[in-house]
XYZ file of C-alpha atoms in Angstrom:
510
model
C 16.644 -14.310 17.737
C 18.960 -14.032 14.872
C 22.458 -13.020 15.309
C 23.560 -9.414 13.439
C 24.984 -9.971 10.662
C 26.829 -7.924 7.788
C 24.690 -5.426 5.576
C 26.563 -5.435 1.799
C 28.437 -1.761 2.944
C 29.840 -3.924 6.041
C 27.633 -2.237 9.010
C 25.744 -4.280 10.869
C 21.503 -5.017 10.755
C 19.988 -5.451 13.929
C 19.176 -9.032 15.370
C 15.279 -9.585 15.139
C 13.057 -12.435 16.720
C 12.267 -14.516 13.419
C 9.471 -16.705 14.891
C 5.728 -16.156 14.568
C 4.161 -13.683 16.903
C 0.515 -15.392 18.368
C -0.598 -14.431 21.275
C 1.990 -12.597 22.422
C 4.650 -15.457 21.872
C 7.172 -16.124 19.560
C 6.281 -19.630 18.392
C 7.652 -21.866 15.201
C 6.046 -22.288 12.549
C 4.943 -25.783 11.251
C 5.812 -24.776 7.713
C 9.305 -24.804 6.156
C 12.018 -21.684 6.825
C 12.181 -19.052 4.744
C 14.923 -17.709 4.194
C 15.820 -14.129 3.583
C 17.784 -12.451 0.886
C 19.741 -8.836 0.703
C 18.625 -8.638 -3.372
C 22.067 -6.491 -3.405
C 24.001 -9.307 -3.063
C 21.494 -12.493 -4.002
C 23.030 -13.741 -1.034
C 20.964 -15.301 2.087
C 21.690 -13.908 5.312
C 18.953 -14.929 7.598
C 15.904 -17.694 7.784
C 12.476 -16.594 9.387
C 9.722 -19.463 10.384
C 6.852 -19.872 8.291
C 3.058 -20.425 9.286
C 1.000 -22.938 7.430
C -2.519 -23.753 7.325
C -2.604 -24.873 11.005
C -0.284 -21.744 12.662
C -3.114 -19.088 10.316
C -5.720 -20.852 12.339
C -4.403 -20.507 15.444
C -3.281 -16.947 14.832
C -6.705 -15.943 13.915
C -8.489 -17.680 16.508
C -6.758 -15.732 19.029
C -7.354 -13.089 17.619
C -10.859 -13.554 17.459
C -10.551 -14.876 21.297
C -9.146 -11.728 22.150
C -11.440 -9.699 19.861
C -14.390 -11.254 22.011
C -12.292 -10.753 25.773
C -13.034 -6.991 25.137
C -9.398 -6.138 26.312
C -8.753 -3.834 23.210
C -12.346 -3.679 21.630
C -14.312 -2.404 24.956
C -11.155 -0.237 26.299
C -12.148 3.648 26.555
C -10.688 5.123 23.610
C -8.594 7.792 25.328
C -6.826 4.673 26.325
C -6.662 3.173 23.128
C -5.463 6.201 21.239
C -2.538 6.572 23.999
C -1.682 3.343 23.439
C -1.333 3.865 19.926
C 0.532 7.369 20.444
C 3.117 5.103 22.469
C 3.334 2.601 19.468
C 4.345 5.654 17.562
C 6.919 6.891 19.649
C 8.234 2.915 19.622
C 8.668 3.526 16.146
C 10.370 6.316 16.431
C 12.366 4.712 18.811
C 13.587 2.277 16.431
C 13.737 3.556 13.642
C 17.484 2.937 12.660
C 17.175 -0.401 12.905
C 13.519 -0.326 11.084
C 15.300 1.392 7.718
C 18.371 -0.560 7.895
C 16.365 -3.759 7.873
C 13.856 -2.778 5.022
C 16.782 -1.504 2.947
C 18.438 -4.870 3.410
C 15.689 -6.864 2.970
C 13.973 -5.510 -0.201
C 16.992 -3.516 -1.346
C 15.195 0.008 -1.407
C 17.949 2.882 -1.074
C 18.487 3.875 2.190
C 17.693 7.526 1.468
C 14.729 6.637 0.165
C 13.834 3.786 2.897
C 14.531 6.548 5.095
C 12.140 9.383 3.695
C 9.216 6.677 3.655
C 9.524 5.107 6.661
C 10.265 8.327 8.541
C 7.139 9.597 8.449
C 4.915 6.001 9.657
C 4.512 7.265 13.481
C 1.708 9.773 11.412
C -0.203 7.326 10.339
C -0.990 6.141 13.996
C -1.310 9.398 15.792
C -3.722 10.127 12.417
C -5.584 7.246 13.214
C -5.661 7.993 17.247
C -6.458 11.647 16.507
C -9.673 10.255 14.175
C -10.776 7.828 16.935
C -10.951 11.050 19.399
C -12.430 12.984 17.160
C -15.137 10.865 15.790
C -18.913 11.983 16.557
C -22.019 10.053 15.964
C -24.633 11.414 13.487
C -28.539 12.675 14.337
C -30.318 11.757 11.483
C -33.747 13.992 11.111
C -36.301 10.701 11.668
C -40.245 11.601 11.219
C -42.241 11.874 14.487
C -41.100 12.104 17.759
C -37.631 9.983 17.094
C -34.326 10.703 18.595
C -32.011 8.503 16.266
C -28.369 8.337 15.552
C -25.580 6.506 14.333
C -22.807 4.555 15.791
C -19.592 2.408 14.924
C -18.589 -1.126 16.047
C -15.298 -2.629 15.197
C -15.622 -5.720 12.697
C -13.495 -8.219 14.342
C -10.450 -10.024 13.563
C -8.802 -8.355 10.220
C -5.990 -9.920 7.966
C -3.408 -7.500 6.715
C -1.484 -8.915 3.962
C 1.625 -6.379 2.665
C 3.837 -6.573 -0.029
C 7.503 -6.714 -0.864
C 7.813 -3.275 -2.508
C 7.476 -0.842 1.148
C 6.673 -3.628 3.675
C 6.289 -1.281 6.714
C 4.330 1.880 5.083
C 1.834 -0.980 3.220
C 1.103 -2.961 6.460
C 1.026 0.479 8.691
C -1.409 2.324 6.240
C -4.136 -0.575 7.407
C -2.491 -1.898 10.982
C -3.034 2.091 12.110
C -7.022 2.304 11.116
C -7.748 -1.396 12.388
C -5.818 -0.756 15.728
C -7.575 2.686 16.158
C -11.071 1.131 15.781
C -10.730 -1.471 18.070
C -10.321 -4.274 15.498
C -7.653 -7.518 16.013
C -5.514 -8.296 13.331
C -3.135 -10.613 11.675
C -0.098 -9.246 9.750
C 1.235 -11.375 7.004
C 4.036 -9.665 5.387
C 5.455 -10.843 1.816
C 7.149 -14.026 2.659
C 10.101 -11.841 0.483
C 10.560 -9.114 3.084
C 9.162 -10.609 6.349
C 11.494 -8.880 8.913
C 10.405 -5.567 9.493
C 7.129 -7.179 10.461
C 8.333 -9.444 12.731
C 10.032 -5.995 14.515
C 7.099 -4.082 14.359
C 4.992 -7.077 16.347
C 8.491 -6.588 18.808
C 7.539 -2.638 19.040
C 3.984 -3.208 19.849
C 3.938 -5.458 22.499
C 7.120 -3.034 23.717
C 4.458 -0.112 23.881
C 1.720 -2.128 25.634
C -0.455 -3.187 23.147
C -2.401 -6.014 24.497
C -1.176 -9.469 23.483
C -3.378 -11.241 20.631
C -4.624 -7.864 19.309
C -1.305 -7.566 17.028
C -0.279 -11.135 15.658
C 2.428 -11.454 13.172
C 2.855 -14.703 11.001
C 5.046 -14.954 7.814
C 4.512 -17.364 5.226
C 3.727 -18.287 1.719
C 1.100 -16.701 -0.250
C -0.664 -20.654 -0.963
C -0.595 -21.835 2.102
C -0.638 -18.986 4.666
C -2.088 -16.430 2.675
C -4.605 -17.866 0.861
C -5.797 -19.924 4.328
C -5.795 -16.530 5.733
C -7.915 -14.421 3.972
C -10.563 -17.330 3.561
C -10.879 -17.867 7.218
C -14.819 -17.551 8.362
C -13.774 -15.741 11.271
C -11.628 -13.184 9.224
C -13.960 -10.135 8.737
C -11.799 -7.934 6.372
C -8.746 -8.974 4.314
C -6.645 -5.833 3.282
C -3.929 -6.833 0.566
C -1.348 -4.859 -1.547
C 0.038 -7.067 -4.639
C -0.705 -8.038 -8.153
C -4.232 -7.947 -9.754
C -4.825 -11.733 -10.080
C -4.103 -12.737 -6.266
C -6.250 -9.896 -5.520
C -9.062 -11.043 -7.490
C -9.083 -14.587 -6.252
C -9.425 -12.656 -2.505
C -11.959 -10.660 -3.679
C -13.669 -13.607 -4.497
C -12.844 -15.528 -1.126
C -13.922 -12.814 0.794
C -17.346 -11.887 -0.801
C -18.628 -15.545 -0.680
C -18.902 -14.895 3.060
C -19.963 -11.440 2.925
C -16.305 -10.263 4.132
C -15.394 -6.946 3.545
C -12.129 -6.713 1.132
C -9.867 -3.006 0.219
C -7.342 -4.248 -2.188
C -4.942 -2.132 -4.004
C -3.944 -3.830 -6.847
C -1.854 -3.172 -9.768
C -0.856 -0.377 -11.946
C 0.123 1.719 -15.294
C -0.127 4.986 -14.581
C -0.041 7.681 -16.936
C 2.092 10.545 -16.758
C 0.370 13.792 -19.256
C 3.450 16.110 -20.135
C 1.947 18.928 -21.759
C 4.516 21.311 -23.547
C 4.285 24.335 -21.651
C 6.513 22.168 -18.997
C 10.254 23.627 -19.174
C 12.021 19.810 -20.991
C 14.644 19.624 -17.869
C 11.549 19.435 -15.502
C 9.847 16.976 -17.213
C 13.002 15.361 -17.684
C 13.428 15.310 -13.972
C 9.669 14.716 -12.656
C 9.550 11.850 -15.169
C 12.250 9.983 -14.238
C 11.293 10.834 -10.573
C 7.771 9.112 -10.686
C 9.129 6.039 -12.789
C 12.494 4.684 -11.599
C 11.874 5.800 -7.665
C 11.941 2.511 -5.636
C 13.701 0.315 -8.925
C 9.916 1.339 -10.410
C 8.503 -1.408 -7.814
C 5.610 0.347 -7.213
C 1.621 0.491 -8.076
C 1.471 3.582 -8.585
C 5.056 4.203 -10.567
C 4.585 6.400 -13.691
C 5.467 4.142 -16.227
C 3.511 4.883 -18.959
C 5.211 8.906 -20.559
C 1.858 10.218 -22.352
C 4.424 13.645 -24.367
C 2.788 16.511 -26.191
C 4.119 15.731 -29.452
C 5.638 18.885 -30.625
C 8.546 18.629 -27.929
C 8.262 14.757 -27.359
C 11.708 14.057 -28.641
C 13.400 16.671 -26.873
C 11.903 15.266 -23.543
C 12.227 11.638 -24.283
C 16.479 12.783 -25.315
C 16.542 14.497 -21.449
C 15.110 11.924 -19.447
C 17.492 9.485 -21.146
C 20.334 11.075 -20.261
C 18.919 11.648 -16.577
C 18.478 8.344 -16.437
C 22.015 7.291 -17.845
C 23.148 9.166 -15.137
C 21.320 7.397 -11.863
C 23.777 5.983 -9.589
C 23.284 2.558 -9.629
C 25.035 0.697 -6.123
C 25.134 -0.949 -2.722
C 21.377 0.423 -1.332
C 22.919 0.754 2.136
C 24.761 3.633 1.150
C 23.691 7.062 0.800
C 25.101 7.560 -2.339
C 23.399 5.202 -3.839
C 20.046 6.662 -6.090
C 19.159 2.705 -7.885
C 19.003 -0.187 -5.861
C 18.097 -3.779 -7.285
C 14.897 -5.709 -7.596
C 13.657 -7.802 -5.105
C 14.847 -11.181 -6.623
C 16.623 -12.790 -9.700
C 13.190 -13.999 -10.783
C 11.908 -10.370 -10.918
C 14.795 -9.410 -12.985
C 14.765 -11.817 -15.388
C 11.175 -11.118 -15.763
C 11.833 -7.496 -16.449
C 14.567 -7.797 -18.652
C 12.133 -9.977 -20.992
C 9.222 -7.430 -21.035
C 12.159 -5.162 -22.274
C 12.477 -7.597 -25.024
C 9.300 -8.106 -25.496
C 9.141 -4.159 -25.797
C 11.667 -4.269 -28.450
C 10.328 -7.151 -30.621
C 7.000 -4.543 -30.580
C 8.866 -1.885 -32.245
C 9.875 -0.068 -29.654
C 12.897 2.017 -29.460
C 15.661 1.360 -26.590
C 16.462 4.831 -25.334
C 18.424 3.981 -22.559
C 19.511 1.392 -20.696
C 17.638 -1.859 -21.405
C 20.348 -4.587 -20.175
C 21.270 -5.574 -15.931
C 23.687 -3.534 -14.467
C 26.819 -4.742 -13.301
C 27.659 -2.947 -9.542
C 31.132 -3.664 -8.468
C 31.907 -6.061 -5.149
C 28.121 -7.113 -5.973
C 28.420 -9.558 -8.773
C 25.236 -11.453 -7.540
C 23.003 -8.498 -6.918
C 19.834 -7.945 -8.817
C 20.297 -4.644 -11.035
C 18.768 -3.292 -13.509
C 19.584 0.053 -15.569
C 17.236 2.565 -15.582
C 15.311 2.083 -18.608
C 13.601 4.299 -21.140
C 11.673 2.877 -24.257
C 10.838 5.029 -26.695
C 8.257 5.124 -29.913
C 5.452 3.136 -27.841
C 2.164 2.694 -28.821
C -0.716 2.459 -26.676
C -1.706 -1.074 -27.969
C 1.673 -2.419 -26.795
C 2.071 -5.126 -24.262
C 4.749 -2.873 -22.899
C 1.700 0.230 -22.424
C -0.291 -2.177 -20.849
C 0.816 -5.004 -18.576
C 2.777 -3.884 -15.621
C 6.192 -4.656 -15.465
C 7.243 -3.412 -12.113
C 10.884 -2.655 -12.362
C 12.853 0.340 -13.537
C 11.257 0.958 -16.990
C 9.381 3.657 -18.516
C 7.985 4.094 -21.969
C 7.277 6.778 -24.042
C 4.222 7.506 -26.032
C 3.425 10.925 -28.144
C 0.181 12.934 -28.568
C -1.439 15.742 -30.131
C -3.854 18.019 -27.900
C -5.610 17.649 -24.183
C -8.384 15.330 -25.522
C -5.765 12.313 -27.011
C -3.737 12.948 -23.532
C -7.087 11.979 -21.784
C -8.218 9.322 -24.475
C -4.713 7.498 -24.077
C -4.862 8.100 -20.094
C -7.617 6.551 -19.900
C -7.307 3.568 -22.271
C -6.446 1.214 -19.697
C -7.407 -2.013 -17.369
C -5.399 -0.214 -14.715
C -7.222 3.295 -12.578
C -4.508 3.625 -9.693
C -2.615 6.932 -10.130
C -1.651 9.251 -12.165
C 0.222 12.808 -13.184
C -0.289 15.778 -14.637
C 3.007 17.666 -15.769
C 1.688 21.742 -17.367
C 2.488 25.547 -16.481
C -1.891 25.788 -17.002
C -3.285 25.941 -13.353
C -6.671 26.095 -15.854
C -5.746 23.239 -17.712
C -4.322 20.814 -14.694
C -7.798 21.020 -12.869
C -9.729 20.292 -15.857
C -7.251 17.479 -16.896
C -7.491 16.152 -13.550
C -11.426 16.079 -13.813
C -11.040 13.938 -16.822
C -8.608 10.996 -15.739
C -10.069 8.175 -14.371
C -8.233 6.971 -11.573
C -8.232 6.894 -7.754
C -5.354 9.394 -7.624
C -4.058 12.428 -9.604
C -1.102 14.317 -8.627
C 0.161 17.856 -10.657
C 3.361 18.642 -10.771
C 5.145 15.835 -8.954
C 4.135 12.139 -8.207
C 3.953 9.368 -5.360
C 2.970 11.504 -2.620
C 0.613 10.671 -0.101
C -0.527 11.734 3.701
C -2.431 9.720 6.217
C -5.325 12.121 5.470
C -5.283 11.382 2.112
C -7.764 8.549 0.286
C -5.428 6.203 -1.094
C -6.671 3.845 -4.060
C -7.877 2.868 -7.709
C -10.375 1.831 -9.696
C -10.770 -1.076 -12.103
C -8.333 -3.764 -12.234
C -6.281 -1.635 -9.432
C -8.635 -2.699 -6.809
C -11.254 -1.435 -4.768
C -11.704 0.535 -1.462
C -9.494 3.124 0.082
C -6.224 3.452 2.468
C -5.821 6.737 4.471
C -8.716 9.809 5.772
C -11.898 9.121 7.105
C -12.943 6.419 4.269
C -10.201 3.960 5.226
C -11.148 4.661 8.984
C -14.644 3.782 8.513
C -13.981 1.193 6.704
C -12.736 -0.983 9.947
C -16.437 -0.351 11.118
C -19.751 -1.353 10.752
C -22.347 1.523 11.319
C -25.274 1.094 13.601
C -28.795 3.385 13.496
C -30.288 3.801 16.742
C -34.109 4.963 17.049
C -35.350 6.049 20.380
C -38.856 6.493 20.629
C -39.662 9.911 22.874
C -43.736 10.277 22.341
C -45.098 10.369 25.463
C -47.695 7.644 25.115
C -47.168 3.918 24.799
C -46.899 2.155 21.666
C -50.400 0.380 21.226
C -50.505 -0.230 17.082
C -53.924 -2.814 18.138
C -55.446 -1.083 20.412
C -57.405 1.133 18.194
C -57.045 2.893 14.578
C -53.726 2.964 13.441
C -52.577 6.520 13.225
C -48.721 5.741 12.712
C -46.806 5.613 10.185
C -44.757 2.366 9.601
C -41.824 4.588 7.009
């Protein structure tokens, strides 16, 4: 266990056990610590053990073990779903200690931490709901056939979750592979490994079998990578950056795996100019500095009808002059940091780099200094202005607290722009035309569209992109599914015996 210790506002964050979870024990890791830093203060305030080649193999193993014991797999799923309705109410159970943790460990405001992570006991009553509610299929075979469909769990699945929401990433996969019967190993971001570490706590706390949840942090090259190209592992879920997730595209297909990987992002945000300027003001800023802008799917890229582009671009610079910028344990607080100093050095040169394109600096543009946190990793709000489409800065994702602005003329240049991307994750629509949003909306090419507002999403809801933002889908029936494989069964009922030799064939083969 580790012992509390101080969050930056002085209250304390709950102990947690910091060893890997296999098996249903808390073991070390052969790899070296890791430790853990609050980004508010760039200080480190706990160490966690780390898995390495030999600690993945073991994890999976018994996990495949207890795939093939049947204890979760084979259990009637009224049982299984009520075991999953009492890892819900676990989480609910905890969930002080859940948001103070994430907010500490990946420095997410704690109003915010608090609005996500809220609502993660859905995603597993969604999920136990779906497994009670699923039927088989009759398909309409020729001849006197009775044949249907079925669903068998895959096996032993690897879950590997980022930084940016640690506990809504891993749960929008854990919930679907639990619910299905699958086994799975949880490797969160070796940045933000603690909420993990409590959920494997919570599970084994509600009665989830031991091996079926196992829990091992560690780094991406070693654990990660020996993770998700382990033969026994039969589908590797990962949220992250666009290269990694190619390279486990890659792993995984050589052995036939199955792979949903939501990948990186630049969405577009259409602001046509029948939108009043204070709400665009507000809905822009909204989808692109919520979470420091440390997300896929953050609206980062302003596409602004030209004839009131400046006036827009002039509000949401002084909306986001105006964020409060502080400590992300307290309430007050609407801007907490990025995850590390790395990150925000990073960011603050795409800014440059942004600037030495042409690009106008709006607002902000420099790290933000947050009194009694002189080490913290903050960045202002940032707003650049005069972009181009063919800019690195309309492009590549940055993934911090920076938006940029870009003007056009009518609907089709909105859509041409849109879509002139790598990225297909998300995207918004900001217009007063109910006409106009649906056949917008029918244009953009990416996995998700929102109207009016931005980042929203619901367990029932398909979750995912297209192009370089990944494949396959998180959330509804697709991402359910997905933890399956889908069996046809064909039962003969003609009353006579099958004898294809004994005379003149009179069947048909298909």
């Amino acid at each position: 266990m580790t012992a509390p210790v101080c969050a930056a506002d002085g209250d304390l964050i709950p102990a947690v056990r910091t060893g890997l979870l296999i098996g249903g024990q808390v073991v070390d890791g052969r790899g070296e610590p890791i430790p853990v830093t609050n980004p508010a203060t760039g200080e480190v305030f706990t160490t966690v053990a780390a898995a390495d080649e030999q600690d993945v193999d073991d994890a999976v193993r018994c996990a495949q073990e207890t795939f093939q014991s049947g204890v979760w797999r084979d259990l009637p799923i009224h049982d299984r779903a009520r075991l999953i309705n009492r890892f819900a109410d676990g989480i609910e159970g905890r969930m002080k200690d859940l948001y103070r943790l994430e907010t500490a460990n990946n420095g997410r405001p704690i109003t915010e931490t608090k609005a996500q992570i809220t609502r993660l006991a859905e995603w597993y009553r969604y999920n136990a709901a779906l497994l009670l509610a699923d039927r088989s299929s009759v398909i309409p075979m020729r001849g006197d056939y009775h044949t249907y469909t079925s669903r068998f769990p895959l096996g032993v699945v690897a879950i590997l979750s980022s930084f940016n929401h640690p506990m809504m990433i891993a749960s929008k996969s854990l919930a679907p592979a639990l619910a299905t019967g699958n086994t799975v190993v949880l490797k969160p971001s070796e940045q933000t490994p603690l909420t993990a570490l409590l959920l494997g706590e919570i599970a084994q706390d509600a009665g989830i079998p031991d091996g079926v949840l196992n829990v091992v942090p560690g780094l991406g090259p070693s654990a990660g990578a020996a993770l998700v190209e382990h033969p026994l592992v039969k589908k590797a879920v990962f949220t992250g950056g666009t290269e990694p997730g190619r390279a486990i595209a890659v792993a995984t297909a050589r052995r036939f795996a199955k792979a949903t990987l939501e990948l990186g992002g630049k969405s577009p945000v259409l602001i046509f100019d029948d939108t009043p300027v204070d709400v665009a003001a507000r809905g822009a800023a909204f989808g692109g500095f919520i979470g420091a802008g440390q997300t896929c799917i953050a609206g980062s890229r302003l596409l602004i009808q030209r004839s009131f582009y400046n006036d827009v671009v002039e509000a949401l610079s002084k909306v986001a002059s105006a964020i409060r910028i502080g400590d992300p344990a307290l309430e007050t607080t609407q801007l907490g940091p990025v995850i590390s100093r790395r990150a925000q050095e990073r960011i603050l040169g795409c800014i440059r780099t942004g600037l030495d394109e042409g690009a106008r600096l709006a607002a902000g543009g420099h790290a933000a200094q947050v009194p009694g946190l002189p080490g913290g990793f903050f960045i202002e709000p940032t707003v650049l202005a005069d972009v181009t489409n063919s800019m690195r800065v309309a492009r590549e994702e940055i993934f911090g607290p920076v938006v940029v602005a870009i003007p056009f003329e009518d609907e089709d240049e909105a859509v041409a722009l849109a879509n002139d991307s790598d990225f297909g994750l998300g995207s918004a629509i900001w217009t007063r035309d109910v006409a106009r949003a649906h056949r917008v909306a029918s244009r953009l090419e990416t996995g998700m569209v929102w109207v009016n507002d931005h980042h929203r999403l619901d367990p029932s809801s398909p979750w995912g992109g297209v192009r370089d933002s990944g494949v396959g889908r998180e959330g509804g029936w697709e991402s359910f599914n997905d933890f399956t494989h889908v069996r046809a069964v064909t039962v003969r009922t003609a009353p006579d015996d099958v004898d294809w030799y004994g005379g003149i064939a009179t069947d048909r083969l298909n």
